Coordinates of C-alpha atoms in Angstrom, one line a residue:
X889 CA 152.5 -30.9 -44.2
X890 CA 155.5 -29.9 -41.4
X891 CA 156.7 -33.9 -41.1
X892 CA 156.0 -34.7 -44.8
X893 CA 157.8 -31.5 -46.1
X894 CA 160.9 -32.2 -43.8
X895 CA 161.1 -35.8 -44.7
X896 CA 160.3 -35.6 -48.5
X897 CA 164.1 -34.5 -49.3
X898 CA 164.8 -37.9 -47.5
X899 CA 163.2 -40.2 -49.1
X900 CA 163.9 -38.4 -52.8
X901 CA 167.9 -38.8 -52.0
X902 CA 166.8 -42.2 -51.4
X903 CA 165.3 -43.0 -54.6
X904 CA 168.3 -41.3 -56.4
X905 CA 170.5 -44.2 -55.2
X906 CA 167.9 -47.1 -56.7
X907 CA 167.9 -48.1 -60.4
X908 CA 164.6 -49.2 -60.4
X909 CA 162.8 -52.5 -59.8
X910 CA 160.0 -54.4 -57.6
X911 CA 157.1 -55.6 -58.3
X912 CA 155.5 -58.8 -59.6
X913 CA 156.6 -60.6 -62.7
X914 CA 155.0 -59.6 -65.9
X915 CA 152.7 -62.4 -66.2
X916 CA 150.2 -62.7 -68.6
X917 CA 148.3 -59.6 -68.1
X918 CA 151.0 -57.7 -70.0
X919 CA 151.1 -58.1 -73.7
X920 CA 153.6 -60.2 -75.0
X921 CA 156.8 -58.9 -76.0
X922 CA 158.2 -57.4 -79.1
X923 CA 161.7 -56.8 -78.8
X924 CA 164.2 -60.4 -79.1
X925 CA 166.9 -59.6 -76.8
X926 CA 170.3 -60.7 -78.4
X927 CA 174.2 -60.1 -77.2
X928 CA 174.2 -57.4 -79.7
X929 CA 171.4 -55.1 -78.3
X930 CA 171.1 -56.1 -75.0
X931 CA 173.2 -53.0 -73.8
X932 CA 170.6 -50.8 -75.3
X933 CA 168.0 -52.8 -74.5
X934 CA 169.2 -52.2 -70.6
X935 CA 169.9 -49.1 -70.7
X936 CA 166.1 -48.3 -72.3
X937 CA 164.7 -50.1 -69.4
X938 CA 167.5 -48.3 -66.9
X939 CA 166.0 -44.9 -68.8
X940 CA 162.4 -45.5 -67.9
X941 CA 163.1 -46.2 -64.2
X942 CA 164.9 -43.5 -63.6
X943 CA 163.3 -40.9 -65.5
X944 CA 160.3 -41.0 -64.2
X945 CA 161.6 -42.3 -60.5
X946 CA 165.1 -41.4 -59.8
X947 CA 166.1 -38.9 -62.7
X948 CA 169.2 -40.2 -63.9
X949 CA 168.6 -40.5 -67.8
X950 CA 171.6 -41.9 -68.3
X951 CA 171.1 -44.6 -65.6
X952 CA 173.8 -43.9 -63.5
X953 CA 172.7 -44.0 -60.7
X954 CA 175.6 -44.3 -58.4
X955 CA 176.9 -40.7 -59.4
X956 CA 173.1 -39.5 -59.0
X957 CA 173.0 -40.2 -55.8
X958 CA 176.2 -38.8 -55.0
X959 CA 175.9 -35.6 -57.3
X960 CA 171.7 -34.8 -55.9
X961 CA 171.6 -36.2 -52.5
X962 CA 169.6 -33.0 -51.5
X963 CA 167.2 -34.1 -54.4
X964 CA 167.6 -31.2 -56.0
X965 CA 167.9 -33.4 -59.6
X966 CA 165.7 -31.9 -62.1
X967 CA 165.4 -34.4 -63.9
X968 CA 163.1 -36.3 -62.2
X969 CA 159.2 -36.8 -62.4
X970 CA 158.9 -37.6 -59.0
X971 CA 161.2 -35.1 -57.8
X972 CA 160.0 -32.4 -59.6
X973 CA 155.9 -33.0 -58.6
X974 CA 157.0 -33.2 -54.8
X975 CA 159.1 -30.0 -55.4
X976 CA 156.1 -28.0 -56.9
X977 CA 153.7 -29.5 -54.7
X978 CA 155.5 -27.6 -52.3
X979 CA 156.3 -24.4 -54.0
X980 CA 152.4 -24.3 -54.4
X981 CA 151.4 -24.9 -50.7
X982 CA 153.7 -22.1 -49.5
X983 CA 152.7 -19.5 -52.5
X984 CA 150.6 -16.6 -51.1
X985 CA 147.1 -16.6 -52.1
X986 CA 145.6 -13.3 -52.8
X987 CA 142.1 -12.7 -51.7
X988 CA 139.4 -14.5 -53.7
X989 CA 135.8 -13.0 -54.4
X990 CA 134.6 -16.2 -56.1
X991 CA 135.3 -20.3 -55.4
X992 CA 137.4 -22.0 -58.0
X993 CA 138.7 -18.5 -58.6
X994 CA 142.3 -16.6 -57.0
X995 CA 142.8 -13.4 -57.9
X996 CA 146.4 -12.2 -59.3
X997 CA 146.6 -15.4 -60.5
X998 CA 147.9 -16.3 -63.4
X999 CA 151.3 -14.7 -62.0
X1000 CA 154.6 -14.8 -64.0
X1001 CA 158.2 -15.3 -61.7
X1002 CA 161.5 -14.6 -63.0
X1003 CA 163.7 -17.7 -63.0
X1004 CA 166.6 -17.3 -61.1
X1005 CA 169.3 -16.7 -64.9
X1006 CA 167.0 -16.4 -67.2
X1007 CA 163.5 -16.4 -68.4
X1008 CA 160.0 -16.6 -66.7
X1009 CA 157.3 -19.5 -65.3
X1010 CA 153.4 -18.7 -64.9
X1011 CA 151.6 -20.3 -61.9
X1012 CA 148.0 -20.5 -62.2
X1013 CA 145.9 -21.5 -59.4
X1014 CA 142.5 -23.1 -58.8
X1015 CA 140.9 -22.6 -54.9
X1016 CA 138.6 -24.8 -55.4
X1017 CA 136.9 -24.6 -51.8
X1018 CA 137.8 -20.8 -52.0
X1019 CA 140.0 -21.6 -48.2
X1020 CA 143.0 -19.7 -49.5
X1021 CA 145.4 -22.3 -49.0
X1022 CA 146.3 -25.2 -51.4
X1023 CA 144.0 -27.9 -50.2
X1024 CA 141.7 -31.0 -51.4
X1025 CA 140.3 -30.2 -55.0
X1026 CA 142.8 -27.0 -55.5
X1027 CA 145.0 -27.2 -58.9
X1028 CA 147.5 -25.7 -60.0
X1029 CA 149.1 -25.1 -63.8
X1030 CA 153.3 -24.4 -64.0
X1031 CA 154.0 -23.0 -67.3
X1032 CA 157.7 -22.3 -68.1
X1033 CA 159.2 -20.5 -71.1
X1034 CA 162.8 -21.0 -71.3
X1035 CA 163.5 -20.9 -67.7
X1036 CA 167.1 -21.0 -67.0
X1037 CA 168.2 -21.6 -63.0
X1038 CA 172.1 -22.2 -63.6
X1039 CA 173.0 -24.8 -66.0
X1040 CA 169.3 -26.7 -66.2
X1041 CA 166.6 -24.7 -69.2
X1042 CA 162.7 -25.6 -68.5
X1043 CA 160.1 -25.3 -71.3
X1044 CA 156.8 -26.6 -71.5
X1045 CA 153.6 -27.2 -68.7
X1046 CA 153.1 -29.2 -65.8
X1047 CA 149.6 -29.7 -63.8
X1048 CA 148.7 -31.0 -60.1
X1049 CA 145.3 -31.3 -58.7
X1050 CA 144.9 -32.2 -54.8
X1051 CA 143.1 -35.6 -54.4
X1052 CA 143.5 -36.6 -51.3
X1053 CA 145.5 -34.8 -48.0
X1054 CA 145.6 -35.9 -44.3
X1055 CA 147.8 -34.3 -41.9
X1056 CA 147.7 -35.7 -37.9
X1057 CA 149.5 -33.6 -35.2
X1058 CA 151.7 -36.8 -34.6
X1059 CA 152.0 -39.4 -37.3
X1060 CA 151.9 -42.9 -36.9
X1061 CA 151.6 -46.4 -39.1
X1062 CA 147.9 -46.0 -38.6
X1063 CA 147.0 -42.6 -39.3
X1064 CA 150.2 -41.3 -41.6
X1065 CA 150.6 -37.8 -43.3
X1066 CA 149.5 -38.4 -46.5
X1067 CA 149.1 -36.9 -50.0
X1068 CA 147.7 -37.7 -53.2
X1069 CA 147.9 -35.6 -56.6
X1070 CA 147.1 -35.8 -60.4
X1071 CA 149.9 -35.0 -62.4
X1072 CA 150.0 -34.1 -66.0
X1073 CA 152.8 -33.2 -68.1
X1074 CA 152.9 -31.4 -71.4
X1075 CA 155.5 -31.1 -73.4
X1076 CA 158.0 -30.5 -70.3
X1077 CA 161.3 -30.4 -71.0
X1078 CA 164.3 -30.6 -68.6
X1079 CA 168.1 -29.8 -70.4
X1080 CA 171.0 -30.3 -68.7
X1081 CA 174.3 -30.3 -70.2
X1082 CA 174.6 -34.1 -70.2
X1083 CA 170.6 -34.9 -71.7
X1084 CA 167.3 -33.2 -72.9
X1085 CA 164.6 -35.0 -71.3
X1086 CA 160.8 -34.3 -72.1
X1087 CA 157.9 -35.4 -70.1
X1088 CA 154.3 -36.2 -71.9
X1089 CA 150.9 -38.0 -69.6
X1090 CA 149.1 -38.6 -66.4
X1091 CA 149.8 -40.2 -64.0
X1092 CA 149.1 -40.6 -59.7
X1093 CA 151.9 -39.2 -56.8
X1094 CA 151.2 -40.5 -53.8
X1095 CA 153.2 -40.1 -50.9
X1096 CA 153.3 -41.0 -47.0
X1097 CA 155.2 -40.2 -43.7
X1098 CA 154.3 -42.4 -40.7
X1099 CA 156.7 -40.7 -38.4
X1100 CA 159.4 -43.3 -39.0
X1101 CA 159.3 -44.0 -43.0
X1102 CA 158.5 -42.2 -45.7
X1103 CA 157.2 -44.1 -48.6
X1104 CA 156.4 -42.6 -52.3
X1105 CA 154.8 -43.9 -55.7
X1106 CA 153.9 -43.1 -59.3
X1107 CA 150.8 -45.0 -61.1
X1108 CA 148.9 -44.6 -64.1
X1109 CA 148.6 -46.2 -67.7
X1110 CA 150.0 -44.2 -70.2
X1111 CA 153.5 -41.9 -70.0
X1112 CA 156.1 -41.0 -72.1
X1113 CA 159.8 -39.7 -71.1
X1114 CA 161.6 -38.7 -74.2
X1115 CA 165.3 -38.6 -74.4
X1116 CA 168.1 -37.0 -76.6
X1117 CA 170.4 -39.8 -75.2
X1118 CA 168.5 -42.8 -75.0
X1119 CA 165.7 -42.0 -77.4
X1120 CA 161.8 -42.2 -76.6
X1121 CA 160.3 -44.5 -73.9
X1122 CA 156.6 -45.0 -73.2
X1123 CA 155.3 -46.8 -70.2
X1124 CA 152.3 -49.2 -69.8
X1125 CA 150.4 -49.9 -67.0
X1126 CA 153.1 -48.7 -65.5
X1127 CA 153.9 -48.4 -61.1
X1128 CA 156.5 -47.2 -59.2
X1129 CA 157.2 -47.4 -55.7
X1130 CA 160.3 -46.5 -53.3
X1131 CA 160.4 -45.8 -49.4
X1132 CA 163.3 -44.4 -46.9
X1133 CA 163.4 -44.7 -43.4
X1134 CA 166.8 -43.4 -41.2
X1135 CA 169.1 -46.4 -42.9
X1136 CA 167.7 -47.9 -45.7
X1137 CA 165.5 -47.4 -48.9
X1138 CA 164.1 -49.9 -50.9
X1139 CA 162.7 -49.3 -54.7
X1140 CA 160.4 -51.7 -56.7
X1141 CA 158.4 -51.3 -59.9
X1142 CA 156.0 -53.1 -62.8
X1143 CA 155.4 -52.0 -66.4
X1144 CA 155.3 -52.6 -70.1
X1145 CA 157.6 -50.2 -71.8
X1146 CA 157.9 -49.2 -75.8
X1147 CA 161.3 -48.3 -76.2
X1148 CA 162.6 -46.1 -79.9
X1149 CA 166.3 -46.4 -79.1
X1150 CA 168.1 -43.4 -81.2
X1151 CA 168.8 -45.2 -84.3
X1152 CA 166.5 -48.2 -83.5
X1153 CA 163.3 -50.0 -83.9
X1154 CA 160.6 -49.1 -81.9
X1155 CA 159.0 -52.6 -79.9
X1156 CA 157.4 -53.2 -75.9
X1157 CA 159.5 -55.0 -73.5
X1158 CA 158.3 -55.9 -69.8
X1159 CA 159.9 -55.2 -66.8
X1160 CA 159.7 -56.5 -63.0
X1161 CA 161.6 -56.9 -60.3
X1162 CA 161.2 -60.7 -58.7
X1163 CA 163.0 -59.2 -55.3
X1164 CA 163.0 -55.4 -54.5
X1165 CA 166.2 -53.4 -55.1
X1166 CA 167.3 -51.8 -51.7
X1167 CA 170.6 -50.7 -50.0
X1168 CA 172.0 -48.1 -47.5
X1169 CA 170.5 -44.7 -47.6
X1170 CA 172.7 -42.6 -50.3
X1171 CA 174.2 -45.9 -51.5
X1172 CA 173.7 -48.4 -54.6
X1173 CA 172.1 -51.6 -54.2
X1174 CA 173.0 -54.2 -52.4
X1175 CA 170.5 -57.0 -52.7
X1176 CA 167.4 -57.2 -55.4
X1177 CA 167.3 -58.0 -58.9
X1178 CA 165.2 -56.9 -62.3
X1179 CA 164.2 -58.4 -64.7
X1180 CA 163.8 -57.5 -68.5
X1181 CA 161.8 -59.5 -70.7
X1182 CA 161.8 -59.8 -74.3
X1183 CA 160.5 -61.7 -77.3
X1184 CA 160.3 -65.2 -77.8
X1185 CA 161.4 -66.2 -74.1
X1186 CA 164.6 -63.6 -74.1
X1187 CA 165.6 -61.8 -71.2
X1188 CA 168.1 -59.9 -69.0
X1189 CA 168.4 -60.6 -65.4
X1190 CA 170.3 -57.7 -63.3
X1191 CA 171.0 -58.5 -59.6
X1192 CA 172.5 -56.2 -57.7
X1193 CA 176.2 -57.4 -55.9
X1194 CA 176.1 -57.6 -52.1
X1195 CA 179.4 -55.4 -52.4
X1196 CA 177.1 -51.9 -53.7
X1197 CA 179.5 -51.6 -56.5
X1198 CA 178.7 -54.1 -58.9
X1199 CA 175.3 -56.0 -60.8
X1200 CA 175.5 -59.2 -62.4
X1201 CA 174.3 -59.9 -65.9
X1202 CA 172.5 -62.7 -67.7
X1203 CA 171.5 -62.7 -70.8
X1204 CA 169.6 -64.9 -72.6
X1205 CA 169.1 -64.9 -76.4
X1206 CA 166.8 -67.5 -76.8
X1207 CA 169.6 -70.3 -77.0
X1208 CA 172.5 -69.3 -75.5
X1209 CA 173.2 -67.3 -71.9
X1210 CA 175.6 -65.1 -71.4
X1211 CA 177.1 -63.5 -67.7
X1212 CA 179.0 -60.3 -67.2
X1213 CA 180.0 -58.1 -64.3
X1214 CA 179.3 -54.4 -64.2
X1215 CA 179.7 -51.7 -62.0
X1216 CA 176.2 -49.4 -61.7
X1217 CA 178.2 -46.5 -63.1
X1218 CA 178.4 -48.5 -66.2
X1219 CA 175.0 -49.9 -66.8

């Protein structure tokens, strides 16, 4: 992992700076929407579908995206699904693991750390292959009780189990570094001092380096990112994708969502991405465009201004459309 764990930071800044997108449109094998989109929610119909993105693949639960990827271009946010598995991933593969008498067994393990304010996390580990080192088949269980590192509080479980792992002395487009992992969250909760944000499901990180780009995505069918701000979103069928190389990054993604805005009625809206969001590494888009559909033909169409400042929006209630102007710090 010496390329991948050097270029991961990379391509994590990178998604920090996308709001989402890519992907085919939601065609029929999504269920139809059940949300109408009208001039009166579509703000909060936006910013559910902003919420989803980022949650689970930039971290910006508010959808701003432009500060994120000013304020976390380290990709440090905590926030993040994605960030968050790549950052434990990590922690894992460079933990000490005490001698074992027995496969699928470590000893010392469960071990509690003090978080850095306040608090404590459990790591508990399975060596599958009994090689001492986090490898194909190995798990491992993070289990934090009110963990305070500075101004962010974790609570709750999160698990990862190896799938897949290749690592060639010199990667290339034909044989990359590579990694695959389960992730399950329970009941994780991030607080910052802007958003709560709990994580709940499965789904697959997978990640690559070929020695030029590094490329990363989340998959699986069922996920829920609840949020004090924005309310509860589930996804659907749901896939996320983003890559980085030395210039650019480019994000794209497909799902069903169920949005409960605070004070709102729960429903599904789809979401795609006809043309793939991407811009200048650490910068907002500059070319793509989403798409968010609702009931009875409704929709909003956000495409991304050439400038990296601004999105255009349409919005269609069903008779009428309406266009505005927005920078990314408002959406």
């Amino acid at each position: 992992m010496k390329y991948l764990s050097l270029a991961v930071s990379i391509l994590v800044a990178a998604l920090l700076s996308a709001c989402g997108g890519g992907g085919s449109s939601s065609g029929s094998s999504k269920p139809a929407a059940t949300v109408s989109i009208t001039a009166s929610n579509a703000d909060q119909v936006a910013k559910s579908a902003m919420t989803a993105n980022s949650s689970a693949q930039t971290g910006t639960t508010t959808a701003n995206t432009a500060k994120a990827a000013g304020m976390v271009a380290d990709g440090s946010n905590p926030q993040s699904a994605m960030n968050f598995a790549i950052n434990r991933f990590f922690e894992t593969q460079n933990l000490t693991f005490p001698a074992s008498n027995t496969t699928k067994a470590v000893s010392g393990y469960p071990k509690t750390y003090n978080c850095s304010t306040s608090g404590t996390y459990q790591v508990d580990i399975t060596d599958a292959d009994n090689s001492g080192t986090f490898t194909v088949g190995d798990s491992a269980v993070y289990t934090y009780t009110d963990c305070v590192a500075g101004t962010v509080t974790t609570k709750g479980s999160f698990s990862l189990k190896v799938n897949s792992y290749s690592s060639p002395s010199v990667p290339t487009s034909s044989n990359p570094e590579s990694v695959s992992a389960t992730l399950t969250y329970n009941n994780l909760s991030v607080a910052t001092a802007k958003d709560t944000v709990t994580f709940n499901g499965d789904m697959t990180l997978s990640f690559t380096y070929d020695g030029t780009t590094v490329s990363a995505s989340l998959s699986g069918s069922s996920y829920t990112v609840s949020s004090v701000n924005a309310g509860s979103v589930t996804f659907s069928n749901f896939s996320f994708k983003g890559s980085v190389n030395a210039t650019t990054w480019t994000s794209s993604v497909d799902l069903t969502i169920k949005v409960t805005p605070t004070g709102g009625t729960e429903g599904t809206i789809n979401i795609s991405t006809p043309t793939a969001f991407s811009g200048a590494k650490g910068g907002n888009p500059t070319s793509g465009q989403m798409k968010i559909e609702g009931a009875n033909g409704t929709y909003i169409i956000i495409t991304a201004n050439a400038d990296g400042v601004h999105a255009d929006i349409e919005i269609y209630d069903g008779t009428t459309k309406t266009t505005k102007q927005l920078t990314w710090d408002q959406l």
